XYZ file of C-alpha atoms in Angstrom:
191
model
C 63.483 -39.283 42.261
C 62.606 -39.260 38.531
C 65.259 -38.426 36.023
C 64.469 -35.562 33.698
C 66.076 -35.871 30.322
C 67.263 -32.679 28.638
C 65.232 -31.411 25.679
C 66.828 -32.290 22.355
C 68.298 -29.392 20.426
C 66.164 -28.215 17.522
C 67.262 -29.703 14.221
C 68.178 -27.373 11.489
C 67.345 -28.319 8.004
C 69.759 -27.747 5.253
C 67.630 -24.917 3.771
C 69.703 -21.945 2.702
C 68.969 -18.673 4.490
C 67.666 -17.045 1.300
C 65.134 -19.850 0.687
C 64.003 -19.796 4.327
C 63.291 -16.048 4.112
C 61.133 -16.610 1.015
C 59.138 -19.321 2.811
C 58.517 -16.962 5.751
C 57.186 -14.361 3.352
C 54.905 -16.944 1.743
C 53.474 -18.049 5.090
C 53.017 -14.457 6.228
C 50.339 -13.955 3.592
C 48.610 -10.659 2.963
C 49.529 -7.990 5.469
C 47.017 -5.910 7.359
C 48.360 -2.795 5.632
C 47.834 -4.327 2.190
C 44.305 -5.377 3.150
C 43.570 -1.867 4.446
C 44.807 -0.357 1.173
C 42.669 -2.813 -0.770
C 39.688 -1.857 1.371
C 40.144 1.834 0.665
C 40.737 1.347 -3.045
C 38.047 -1.241 -3.830
C 35.278 -0.849 -1.259
C 32.940 0.899 -3.711
C 33.519 -1.616 -6.504
C 32.842 -4.513 -4.114
C 29.725 -2.727 -2.897
C 28.607 -2.408 -6.528
C 29.223 -6.123 -7.050
C 27.085 -6.956 -4.026
C 24.394 -4.525 -5.255
C 24.138 -6.470 -8.503
C 23.502 -9.648 -6.526
C 21.334 -8.338 -3.685
C 18.409 -5.941 -3.568
C 18.974 -3.649 -0.596
C 21.848 -1.381 0.370
C 22.076 -2.520 3.988
C 22.571 -6.140 2.954
C 25.210 -5.104 0.407
C 27.159 -3.187 3.019
C 26.900 -6.084 5.463
C 28.149 -8.551 2.859
C 31.128 -6.398 1.889
C 32.084 -5.781 5.527
C 31.786 -9.496 6.294
C 33.950 -10.283 3.259
C 36.716 -8.003 4.536
C 36.459 -9.521 8.005
C 36.728 -13.047 6.640
C 39.644 -12.282 4.352
C 41.351 -10.456 7.220
C 41.009 -13.465 9.500
C 42.294 -15.772 6.736
C 44.923 -13.395 5.362
C 47.761 -15.851 6.006
C 46.206 -18.207 3.478
C 46.301 -15.542 0.761
C 49.877 -16.336 -0.217
C 50.079 -13.818 -3.048
C 49.042 -10.305 -1.973
C 48.020 -9.375 -5.526
C 45.250 -11.988 -5.284
C 43.651 -10.320 -2.258
C 41.116 -8.501 -4.422
C 40.163 -11.759 -6.162
C 39.625 -13.423 -2.781
C 37.493 -10.480 -1.680
C 35.360 -10.618 -4.830
C 34.795 -14.351 -4.474
C 33.907 -13.911 -0.798
C 31.387 -11.163 -1.670
C 29.768 -13.434 -4.269
C 29.612 -16.388 -1.836
C 28.189 -14.280 0.997
C 25.603 -12.771 -1.367
C 24.503 -16.245 -2.419
C 24.220 -17.280 1.221
C 22.135 -14.199 2.037
C 19.763 -14.951 -0.845
C 19.457 -18.610 0.217
C 18.584 -17.546 3.763
C 15.921 -15.178 2.453
C 14.373 -17.802 0.199
C 14.386 -20.353 3.002
C 12.825 -17.818 5.351
C 10.052 -17.117 2.854
C 9.384 -20.814 2.402
C 9.202 -21.393 6.131
C 6.811 -18.537 6.847
C 3.471 -19.922 7.801
C 0.862 -18.884 5.317
C -2.602 -18.284 6.735
C -5.257 -20.553 5.381
C -7.721 -18.740 3.097
C -10.699 -19.595 5.294
C -8.887 -18.743 8.521
C -10.618 -16.169 10.685
C -8.875 -12.927 11.552
C -8.085 -12.143 15.167
C -11.215 -9.980 15.454
C -13.413 -12.679 13.970
C -11.820 -15.184 16.340
C -12.688 -12.953 19.293
C -16.300 -12.650 18.112
C -16.485 -16.407 17.595
C -15.225 -16.940 21.140
C -17.877 -14.566 22.499
C -20.564 -16.412 20.546
C -19.315 -19.770 21.841
C -19.348 -18.452 25.399
C -22.913 -17.200 24.934
C -23.955 -20.524 23.410
C -22.430 -22.494 26.285
C -24.189 -20.244 28.791
C -27.480 -20.686 26.928
C -26.969 -24.480 26.775
C -26.500 -24.565 30.552
C -29.898 -22.879 30.910
C -31.694 -25.704 29.065
C -33.393 -28.659 30.693
C -31.124 -31.663 31.142
C -32.814 -33.813 28.434
C -32.920 -30.945 25.933
C -29.214 -30.286 26.490
C -28.355 -33.992 26.125
C -30.332 -34.353 22.900
C -28.812 -31.216 21.339
C -25.262 -32.119 22.332
C -25.538 -35.651 20.968
C -27.413 -34.590 17.851
C -25.402 -31.534 16.797
C -22.041 -31.716 18.572
C -21.537 -35.499 18.509
C -23.148 -35.582 15.037
C -25.468 -38.515 15.811
C -28.678 -39.298 13.994
C -31.971 -39.006 15.848
C -32.178 -42.819 16.021
C -28.677 -43.031 17.534
C -29.581 -40.351 20.105
C -32.755 -42.235 21.032
C -30.801 -45.466 21.458
C -28.034 -43.765 23.464
C -30.426 -42.007 25.849
C -32.894 -44.886 25.982
C -35.862 -42.750 24.892
C -38.213 -42.905 21.924
C -37.536 -41.284 18.563
C -40.526 -38.966 19.101
C -39.084 -37.814 22.444
C -35.754 -37.021 20.762
C -37.574 -34.870 18.170
C -39.638 -33.118 20.846
C -36.685 -32.393 23.163
C -34.631 -31.270 20.171
C -37.205 -28.811 18.810
C -37.984 -27.351 22.267
C -34.263 -27.092 23.041
C -33.554 -25.233 19.782
C -36.461 -22.838 20.429
C -35.152 -22.149 23.951
C -31.619 -21.592 22.597
C -32.906 -19.184 19.959
C -34.679 -17.117 22.621
C -31.623 -17.132 24.912
C -29.203 -16.167 22.095
C -31.454 -13.326 20.891
C -31.591 -11.998 24.438
C -27.771 -11.769 24.597
C -27.454 -10.094 21.169
C-alpha cells in the first residue's frame, strides 16, 4: 500500500498585514462598479473620439462597446482605477485603427471587373450565340466543319489545314467558303 505524505503547510512570508492588504488592492484592479461609472460618465466622449477616427455611427458604437468589453475583461491589469479612462481611450483608438485596416484590406481584396468583361446579360447572349453556332456547325458537311474548325478555332493557316487533312490548298479554300456560306444561312435563320 502506497504511503501518502501529508501536504506541507503553506509558508507565510514576513509581509506585514498592512502591506499585504495594499498588494491585494493593487491586484484587484479596477472594479466593475468603477468601470460602470466610467461608462456612464464618458460614453459620449469616447463615441466622439471614435467618430473622429471612423466614418459611420454604427462602427463608432461597436468600437466603443468593444473597448468597454476588453477593458472589463482586463480590469485586473488596470492597477490604478484613475487610469481606466486612459485605457479606454487607447483601446478605442486601437480598435478604430484595426477597423480601418480591415476596411482597406477588404477594398484591396475585392475583385475588380476587367474593363472589357461582359455583363451577365451579355454573357447570356454570348452563350446563346455559341449554342446556335455549335448547332449550325453540326449541320455542315464533315469536311466543311473540319476545315472551319482547324482554320478559325485552331488558328491554322490554309496550308497547315491542307497538310493536316491531306487535301489540296484549293480544296481547303472551297470547303472553307462553302462552309462559311452555309453557316451564315443557318445563323440568319436562328436570328
